[in-house]
PDB file of C-alpha atoms in Angstrom:
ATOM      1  CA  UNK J   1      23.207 -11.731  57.418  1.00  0.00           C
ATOM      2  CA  UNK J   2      20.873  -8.641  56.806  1.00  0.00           C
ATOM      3  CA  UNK J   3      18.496  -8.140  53.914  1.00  0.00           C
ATOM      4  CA  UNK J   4      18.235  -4.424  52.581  1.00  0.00           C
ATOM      5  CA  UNK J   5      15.564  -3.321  50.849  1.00  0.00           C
ATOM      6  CA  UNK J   6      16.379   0.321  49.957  1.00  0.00           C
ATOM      7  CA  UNK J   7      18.497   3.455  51.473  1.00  0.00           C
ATOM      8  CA  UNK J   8      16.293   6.330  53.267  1.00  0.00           C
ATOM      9  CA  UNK J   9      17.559   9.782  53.706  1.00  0.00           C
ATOM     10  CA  UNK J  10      16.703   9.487  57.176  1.00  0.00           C
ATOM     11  CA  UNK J  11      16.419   6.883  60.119  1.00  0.00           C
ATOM     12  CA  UNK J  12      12.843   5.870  60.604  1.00  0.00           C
ATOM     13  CA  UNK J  13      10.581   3.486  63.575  1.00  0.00           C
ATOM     14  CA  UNK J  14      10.615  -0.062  63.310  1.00  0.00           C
ATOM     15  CA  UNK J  15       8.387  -1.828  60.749  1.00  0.00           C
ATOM     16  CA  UNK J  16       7.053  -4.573  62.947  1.00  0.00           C
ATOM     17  CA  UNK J  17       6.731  -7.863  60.546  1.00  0.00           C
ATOM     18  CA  UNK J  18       6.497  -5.940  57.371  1.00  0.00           C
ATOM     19  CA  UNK J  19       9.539  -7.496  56.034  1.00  0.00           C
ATOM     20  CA  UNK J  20      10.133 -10.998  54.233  1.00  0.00           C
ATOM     21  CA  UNK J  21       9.102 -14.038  56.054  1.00  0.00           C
ATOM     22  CA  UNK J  22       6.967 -11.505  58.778  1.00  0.00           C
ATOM     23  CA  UNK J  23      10.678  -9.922  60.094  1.00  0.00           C
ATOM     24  CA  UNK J  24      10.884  -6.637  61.304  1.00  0.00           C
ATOM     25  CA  UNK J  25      12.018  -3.931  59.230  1.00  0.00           C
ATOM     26  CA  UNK J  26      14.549  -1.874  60.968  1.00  0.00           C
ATOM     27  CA  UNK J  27      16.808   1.282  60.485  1.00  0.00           C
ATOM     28  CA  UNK J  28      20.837   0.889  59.887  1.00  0.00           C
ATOM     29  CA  UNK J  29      22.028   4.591  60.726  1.00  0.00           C
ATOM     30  CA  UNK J  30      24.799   5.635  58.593  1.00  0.00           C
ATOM     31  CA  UNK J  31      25.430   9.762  59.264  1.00  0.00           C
ATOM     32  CA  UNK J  32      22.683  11.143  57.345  1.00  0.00           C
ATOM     33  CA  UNK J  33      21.078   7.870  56.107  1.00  0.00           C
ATOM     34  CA  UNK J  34      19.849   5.062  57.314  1.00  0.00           C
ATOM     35  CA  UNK J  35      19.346   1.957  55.350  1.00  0.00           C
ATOM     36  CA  UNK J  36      16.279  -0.216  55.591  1.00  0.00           C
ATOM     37  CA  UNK J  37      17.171  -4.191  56.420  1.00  0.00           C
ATOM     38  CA  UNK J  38      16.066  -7.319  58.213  1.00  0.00           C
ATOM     39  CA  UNK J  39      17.477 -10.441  59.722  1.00  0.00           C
ATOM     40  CA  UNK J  40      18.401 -13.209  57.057  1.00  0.00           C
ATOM     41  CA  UNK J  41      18.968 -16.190  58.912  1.00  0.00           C
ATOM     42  CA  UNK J  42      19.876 -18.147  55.559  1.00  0.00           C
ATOM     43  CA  UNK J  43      22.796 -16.577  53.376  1.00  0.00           C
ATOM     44  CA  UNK J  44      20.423 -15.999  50.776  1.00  0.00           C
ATOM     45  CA  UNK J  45      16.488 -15.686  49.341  1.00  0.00           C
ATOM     46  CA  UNK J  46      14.454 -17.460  47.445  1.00  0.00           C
ATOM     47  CA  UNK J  47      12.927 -15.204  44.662  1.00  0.00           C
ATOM     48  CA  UNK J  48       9.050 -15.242  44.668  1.00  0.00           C
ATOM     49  CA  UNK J  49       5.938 -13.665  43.617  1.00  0.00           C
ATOM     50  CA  UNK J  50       4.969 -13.128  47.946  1.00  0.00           C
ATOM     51  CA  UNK J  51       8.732 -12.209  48.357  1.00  0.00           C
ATOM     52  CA  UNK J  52       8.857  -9.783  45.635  1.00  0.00           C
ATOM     53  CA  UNK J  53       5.783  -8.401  46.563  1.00  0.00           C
ATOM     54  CA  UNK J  54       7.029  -7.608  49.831  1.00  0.00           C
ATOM     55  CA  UNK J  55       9.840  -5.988  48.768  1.00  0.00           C
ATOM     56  CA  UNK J  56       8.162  -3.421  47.060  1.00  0.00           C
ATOM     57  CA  UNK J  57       5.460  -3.167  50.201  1.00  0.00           C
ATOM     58  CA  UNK J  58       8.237  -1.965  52.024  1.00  0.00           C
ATOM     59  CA  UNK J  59       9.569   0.177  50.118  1.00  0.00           C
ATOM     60  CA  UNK J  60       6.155   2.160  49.899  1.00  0.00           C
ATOM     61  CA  UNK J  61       5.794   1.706  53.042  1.00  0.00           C
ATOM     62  CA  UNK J  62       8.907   3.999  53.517  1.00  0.00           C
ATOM     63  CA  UNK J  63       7.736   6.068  51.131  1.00  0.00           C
ATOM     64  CA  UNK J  64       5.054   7.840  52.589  1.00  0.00           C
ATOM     65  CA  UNK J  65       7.487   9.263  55.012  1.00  0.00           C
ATOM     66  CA  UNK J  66      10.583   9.269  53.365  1.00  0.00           C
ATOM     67  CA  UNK J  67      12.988   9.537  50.274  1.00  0.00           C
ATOM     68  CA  UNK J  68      14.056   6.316  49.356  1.00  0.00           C
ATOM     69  CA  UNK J  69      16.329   4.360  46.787  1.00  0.00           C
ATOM     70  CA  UNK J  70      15.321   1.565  46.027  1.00  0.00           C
ATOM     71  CA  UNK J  71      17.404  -1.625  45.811  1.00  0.00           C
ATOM     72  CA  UNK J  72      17.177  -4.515  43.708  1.00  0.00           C
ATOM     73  CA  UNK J  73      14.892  -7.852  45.336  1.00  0.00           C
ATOM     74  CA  UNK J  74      17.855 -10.141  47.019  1.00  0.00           C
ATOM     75  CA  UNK J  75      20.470  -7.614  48.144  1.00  0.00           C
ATOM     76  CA  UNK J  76      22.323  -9.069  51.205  1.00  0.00           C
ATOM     77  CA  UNK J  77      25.204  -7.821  53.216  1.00  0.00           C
ATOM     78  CA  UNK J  78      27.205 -10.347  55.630  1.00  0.00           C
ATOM     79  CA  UNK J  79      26.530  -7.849  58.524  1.00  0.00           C
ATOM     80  CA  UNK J  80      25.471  -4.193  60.004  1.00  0.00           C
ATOM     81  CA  UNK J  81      29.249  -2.824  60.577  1.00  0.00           C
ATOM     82  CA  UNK J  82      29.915  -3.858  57.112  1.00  0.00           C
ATOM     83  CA  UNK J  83      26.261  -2.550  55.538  1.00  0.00           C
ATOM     84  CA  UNK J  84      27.337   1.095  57.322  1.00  0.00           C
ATOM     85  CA  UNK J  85      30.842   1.003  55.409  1.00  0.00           C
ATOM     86  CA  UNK J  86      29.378   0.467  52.058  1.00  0.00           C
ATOM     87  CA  UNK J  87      26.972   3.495  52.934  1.00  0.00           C
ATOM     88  CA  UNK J  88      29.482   5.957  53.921  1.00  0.00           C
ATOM     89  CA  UNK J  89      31.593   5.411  51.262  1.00  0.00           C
ATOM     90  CA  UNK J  90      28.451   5.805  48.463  1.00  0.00           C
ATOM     91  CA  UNK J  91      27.318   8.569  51.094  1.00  0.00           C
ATOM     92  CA  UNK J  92      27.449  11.090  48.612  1.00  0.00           C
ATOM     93  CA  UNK J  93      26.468   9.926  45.435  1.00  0.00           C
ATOM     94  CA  UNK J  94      23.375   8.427  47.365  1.00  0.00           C
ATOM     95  CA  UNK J  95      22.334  11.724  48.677  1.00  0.00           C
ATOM     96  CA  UNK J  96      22.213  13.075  45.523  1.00  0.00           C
ATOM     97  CA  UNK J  97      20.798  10.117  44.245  1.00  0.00           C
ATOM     98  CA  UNK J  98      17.707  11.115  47.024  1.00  0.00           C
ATOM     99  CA  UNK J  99      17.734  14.198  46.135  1.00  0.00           C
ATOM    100  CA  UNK J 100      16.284  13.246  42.889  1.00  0.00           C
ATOM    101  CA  UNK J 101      13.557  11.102  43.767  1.00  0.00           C
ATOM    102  CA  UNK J 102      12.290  12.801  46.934  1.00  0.00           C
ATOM    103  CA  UNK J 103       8.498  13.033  46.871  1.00  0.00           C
ATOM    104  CA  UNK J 104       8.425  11.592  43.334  1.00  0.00           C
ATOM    105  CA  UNK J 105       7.284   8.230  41.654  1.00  0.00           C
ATOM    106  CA  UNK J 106       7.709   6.255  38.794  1.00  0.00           C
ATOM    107  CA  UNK J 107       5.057   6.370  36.133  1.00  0.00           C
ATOM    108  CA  UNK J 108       5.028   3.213  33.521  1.00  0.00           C
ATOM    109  CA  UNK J 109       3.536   3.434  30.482  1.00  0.00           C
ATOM    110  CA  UNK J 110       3.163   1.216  26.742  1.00  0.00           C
ATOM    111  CA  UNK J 111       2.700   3.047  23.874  1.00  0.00           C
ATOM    112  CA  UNK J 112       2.002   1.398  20.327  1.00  0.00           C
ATOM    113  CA  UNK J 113       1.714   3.239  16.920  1.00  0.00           C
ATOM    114  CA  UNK J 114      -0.099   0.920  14.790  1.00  0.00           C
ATOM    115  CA  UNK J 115       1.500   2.868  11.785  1.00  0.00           C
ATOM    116  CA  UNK J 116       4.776   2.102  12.538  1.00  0.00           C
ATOM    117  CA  UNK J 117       3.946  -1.874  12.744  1.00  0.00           C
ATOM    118  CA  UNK J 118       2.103  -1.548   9.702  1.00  0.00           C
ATOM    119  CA  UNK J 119       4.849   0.673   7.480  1.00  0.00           C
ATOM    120  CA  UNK J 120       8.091  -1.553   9.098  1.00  0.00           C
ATOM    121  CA  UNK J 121       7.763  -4.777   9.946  1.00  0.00           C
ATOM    122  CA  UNK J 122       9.372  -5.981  13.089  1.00  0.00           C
ATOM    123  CA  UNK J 123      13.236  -6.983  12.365  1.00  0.00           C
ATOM    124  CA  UNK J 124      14.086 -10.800  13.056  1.00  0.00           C
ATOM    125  CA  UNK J 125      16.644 -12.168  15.193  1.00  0.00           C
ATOM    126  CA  UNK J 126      20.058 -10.992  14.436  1.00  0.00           C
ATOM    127  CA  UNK J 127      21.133 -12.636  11.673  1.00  0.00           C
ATOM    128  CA  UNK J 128      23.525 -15.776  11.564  1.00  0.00           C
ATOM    129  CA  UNK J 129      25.893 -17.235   9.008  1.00  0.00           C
ATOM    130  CA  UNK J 130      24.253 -20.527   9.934  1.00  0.00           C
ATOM    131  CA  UNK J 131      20.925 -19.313   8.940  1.00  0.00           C
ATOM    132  CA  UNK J 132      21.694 -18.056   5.589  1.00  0.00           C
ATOM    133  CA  UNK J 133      24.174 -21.049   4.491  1.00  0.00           C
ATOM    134  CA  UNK J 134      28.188 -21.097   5.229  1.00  0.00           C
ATOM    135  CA  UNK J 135      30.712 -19.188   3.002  1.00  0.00           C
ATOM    136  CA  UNK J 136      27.626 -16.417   2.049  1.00  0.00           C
ATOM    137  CA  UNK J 137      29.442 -13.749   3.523  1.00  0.00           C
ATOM    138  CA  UNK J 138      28.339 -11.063   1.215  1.00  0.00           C
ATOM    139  CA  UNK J 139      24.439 -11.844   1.858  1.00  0.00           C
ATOM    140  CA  UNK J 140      25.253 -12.229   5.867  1.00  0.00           C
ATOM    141  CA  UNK J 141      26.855  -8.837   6.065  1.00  0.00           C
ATOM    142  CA  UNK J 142      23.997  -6.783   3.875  1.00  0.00           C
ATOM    143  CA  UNK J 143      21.346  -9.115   6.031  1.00  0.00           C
ATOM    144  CA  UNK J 144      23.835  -7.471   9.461  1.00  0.00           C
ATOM    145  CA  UNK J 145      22.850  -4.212   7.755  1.00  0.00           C
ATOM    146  CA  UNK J 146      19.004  -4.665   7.614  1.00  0.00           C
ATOM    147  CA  UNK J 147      19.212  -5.667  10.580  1.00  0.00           C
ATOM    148  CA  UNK J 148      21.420  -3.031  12.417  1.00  0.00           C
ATOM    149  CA  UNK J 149      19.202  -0.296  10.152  1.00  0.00           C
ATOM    150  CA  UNK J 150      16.101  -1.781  11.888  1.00  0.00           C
ATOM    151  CA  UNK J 151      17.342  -1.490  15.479  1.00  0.00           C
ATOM    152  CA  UNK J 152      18.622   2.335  14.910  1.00  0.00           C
ATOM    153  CA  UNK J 153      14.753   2.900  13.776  1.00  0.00           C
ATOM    154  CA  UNK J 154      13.839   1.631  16.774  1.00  0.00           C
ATOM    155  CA  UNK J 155      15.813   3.345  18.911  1.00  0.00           C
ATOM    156  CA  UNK J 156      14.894   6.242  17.425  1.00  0.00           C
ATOM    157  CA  UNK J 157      11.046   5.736  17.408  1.00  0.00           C
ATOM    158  CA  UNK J 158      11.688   5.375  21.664  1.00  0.00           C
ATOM    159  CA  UNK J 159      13.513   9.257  21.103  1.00  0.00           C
ATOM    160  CA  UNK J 160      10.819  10.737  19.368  1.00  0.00           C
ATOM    161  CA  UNK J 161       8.071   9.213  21.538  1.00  0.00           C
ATOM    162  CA  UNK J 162       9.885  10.506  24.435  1.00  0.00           C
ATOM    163  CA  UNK J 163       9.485  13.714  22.218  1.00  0.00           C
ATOM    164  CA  UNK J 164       5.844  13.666  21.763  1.00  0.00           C
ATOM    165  CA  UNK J 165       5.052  13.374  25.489  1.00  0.00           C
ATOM    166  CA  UNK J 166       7.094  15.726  26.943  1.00  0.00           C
ATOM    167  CA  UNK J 167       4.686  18.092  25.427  1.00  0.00           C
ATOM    168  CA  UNK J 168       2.251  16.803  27.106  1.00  0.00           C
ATOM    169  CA  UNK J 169       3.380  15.539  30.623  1.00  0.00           C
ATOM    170  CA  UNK J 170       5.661  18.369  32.605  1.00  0.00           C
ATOM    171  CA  UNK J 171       8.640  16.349  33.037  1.00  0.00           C
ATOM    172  CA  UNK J 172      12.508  17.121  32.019  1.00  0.00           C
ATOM    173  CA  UNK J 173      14.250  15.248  29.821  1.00  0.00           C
ATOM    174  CA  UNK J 174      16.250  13.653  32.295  1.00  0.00           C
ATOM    175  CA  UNK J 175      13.058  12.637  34.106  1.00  0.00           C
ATOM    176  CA  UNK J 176      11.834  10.388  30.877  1.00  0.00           C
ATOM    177  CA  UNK J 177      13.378   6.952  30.078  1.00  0.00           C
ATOM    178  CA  UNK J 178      12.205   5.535  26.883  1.00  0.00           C
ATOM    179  CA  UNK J 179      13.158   2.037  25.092  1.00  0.00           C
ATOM    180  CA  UNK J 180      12.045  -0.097  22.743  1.00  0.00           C
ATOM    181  CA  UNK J 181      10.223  -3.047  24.570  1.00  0.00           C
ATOM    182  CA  UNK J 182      11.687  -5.846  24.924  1.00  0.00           C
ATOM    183  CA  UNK J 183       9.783  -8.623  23.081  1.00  0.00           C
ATOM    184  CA  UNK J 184      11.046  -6.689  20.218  1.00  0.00           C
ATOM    185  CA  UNK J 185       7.257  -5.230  19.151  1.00  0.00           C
ATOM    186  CA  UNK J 186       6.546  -2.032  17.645  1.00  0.00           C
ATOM    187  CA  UNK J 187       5.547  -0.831  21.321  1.00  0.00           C
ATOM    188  CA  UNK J 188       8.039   1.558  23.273  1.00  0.00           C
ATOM    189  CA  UNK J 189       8.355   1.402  27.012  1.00  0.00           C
ATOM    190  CA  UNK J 190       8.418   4.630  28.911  1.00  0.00           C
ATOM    191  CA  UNK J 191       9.124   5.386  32.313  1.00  0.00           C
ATOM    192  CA  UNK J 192       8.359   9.024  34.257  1.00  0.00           C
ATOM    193  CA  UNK J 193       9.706  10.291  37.149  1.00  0.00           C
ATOM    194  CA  UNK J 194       6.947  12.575  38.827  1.00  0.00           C
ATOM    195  CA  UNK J 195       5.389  14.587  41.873  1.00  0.00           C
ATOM    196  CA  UNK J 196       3.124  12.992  43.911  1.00  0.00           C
ATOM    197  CA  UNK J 197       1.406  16.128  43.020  1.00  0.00           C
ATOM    198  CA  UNK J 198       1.354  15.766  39.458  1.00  0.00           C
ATOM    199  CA  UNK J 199      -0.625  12.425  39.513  1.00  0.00           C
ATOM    200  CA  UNK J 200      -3.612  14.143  39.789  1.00  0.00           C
ATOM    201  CA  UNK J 201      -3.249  15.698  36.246  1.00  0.00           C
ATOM    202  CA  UNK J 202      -1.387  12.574  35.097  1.00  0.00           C
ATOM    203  CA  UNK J 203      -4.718  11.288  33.795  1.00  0.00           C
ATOM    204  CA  UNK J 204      -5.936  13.893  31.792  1.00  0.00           C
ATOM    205  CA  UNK J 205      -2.333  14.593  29.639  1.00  0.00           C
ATOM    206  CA  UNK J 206      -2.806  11.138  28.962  1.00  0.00           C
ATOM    207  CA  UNK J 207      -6.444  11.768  27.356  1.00  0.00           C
ATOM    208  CA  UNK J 208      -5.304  14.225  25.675  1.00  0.00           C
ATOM    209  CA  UNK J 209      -2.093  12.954  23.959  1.00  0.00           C
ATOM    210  CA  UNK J 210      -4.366   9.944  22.804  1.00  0.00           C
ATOM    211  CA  UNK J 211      -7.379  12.291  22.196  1.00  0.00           C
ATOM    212  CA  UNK J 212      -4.551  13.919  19.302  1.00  0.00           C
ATOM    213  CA  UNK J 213      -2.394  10.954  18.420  1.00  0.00           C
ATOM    214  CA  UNK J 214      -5.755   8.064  17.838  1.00  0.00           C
ATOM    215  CA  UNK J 215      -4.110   6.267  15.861  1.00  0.00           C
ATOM    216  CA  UNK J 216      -1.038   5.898  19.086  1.00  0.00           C
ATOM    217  CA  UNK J 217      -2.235   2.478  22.217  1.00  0.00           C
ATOM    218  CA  UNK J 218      -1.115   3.767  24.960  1.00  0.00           C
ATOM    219  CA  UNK J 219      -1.417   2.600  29.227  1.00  0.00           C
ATOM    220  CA  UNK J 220       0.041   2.565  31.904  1.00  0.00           C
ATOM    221  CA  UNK J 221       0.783   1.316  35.979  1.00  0.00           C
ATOM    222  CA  UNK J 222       2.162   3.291  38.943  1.00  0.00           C
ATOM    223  CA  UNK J 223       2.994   4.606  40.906  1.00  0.00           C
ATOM    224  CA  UNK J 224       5.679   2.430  41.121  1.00  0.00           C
ATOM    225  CA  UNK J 225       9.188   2.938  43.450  1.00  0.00           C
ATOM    226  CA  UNK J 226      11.423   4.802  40.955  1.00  0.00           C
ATOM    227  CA  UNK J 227      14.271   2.232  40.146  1.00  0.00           C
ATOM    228  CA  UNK J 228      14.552   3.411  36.783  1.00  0.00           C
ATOM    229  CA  UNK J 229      15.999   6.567  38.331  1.00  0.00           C
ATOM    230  CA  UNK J 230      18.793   4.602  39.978  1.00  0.00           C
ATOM    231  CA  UNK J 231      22.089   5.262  38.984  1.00  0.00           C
ATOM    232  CA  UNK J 232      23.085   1.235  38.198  1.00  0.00           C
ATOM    233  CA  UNK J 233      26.133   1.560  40.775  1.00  0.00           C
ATOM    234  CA  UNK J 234      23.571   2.768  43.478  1.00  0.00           C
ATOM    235  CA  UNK J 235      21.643  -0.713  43.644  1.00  0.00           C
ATOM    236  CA  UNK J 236      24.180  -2.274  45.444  1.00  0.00           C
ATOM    237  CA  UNK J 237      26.109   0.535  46.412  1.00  0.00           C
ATOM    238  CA  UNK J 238      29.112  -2.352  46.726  1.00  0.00           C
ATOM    239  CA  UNK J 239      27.645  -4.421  49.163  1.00  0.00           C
ATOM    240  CA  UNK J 240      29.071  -7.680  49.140  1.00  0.00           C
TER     241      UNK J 240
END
């Protein structure tokens, strides 16, 4: 069995005991990629905070050389004829899929608007007939309403965020994710695909935007390997 931690656009040396449980990291050629894998002698792996961890290591490990997709902690394939299939046949979405993210990161950031919390408060859990008595109908659709109303304001609060810092950070549209967080806050979560070049001005866009929007908490982590850039169907690319 082989453990794969991401797709490179090229083959690369031999990570000597970078990989989970010390293995060696090694190249699995596939025309113009090569994905990056090591031994599994169990059929699968435990998920932990050192495991995890070394996932990512890896990754930005490859990084610094490379573009790289990453792939989600505990992707397995049975073996490396099989792993070089799967790549083939993805070969060209994954390509493009590099394309993207070559010599960029990912960029996390929090932002909360204290207005917003104060002016809508945050909408409960979806609404049950159970909760509001059987045979109310009427009162469990209007409450479905409220409800669905208060979800569609959130969504749209994550749009107009997005909105806001595009003026400030030099991004396209396609390079900004934004959603509402998932503890179901006021906050909105915001990912950023960028240049290792435009970290260095990261920082002070960031001032700014909070220097005109004070009453906006903002912060943020990265860089980070960009798997909110990852077409879904890429992070297993079919491996079985």
């Amino acid at each position: 069995m082989l453990y794969v931690y991401g797709i490179a656009d090229n083959a690369f040396e031999v990570l000597r005991g970078a990989g989970l449980l010390n293995s060696d990291v090694f190249a699995v050629p596939a025309g113009c990629l090569a994905a990056a894998a090591s031994k599994l002698a169990q059929g699968g792996i435990e998920t932990t905070p050192q495991g995890v961890w070394r996932h990512e290591q890896v990754l930005r490990q490859l990084m610094q050389d490379h573009a790289v997709l990453p792939l989600r902690f505990g992707t397995i394939c049975r073996d490396r004829e099989t792993l070089t299939d799967r790549l083939m046949e993805a070969s060209d979405d994954l390509v493009r899929g590099l394309g993207r993210v070559r010599g960029k990161v990912e960029i996390a950031l929090r932002i909360v608007d204290e207005r917003e919390h104060e002016a809508h408060p945050v909408p409960s859990e979806t609404p049950t007939v159970d909760a509001i008595g059987g045979g109310r109908g009427t009162a469990y659709l209007r409450a479905r309403r409220r409800h669905h109303a208060a979800e569609m304001g959130r969504e749209a609060r994550a749009e107009r965020v997005g909105k806001m810092l595009s003026a400030y950070i030099d991004v396209g549209a396609e390079d900004l994710v934004c959603s509402v967080a998932p503890e179901g806050d006021h906050a909105v979560s915001v990912s950023c695909l960028l240049g290792r070049d435009q970290l260095a001005t990261l920082q002070a866009a960031l001032e700014r935007f909070q220097s005109d929007h004070p009453a906006i908490g903002l912060s943020w982590t990265g860089p980070w390997t960009p798997y909110s850039f990852v077409a879904p169907s890429l992070f297993g690319v079919g491996l079985p």
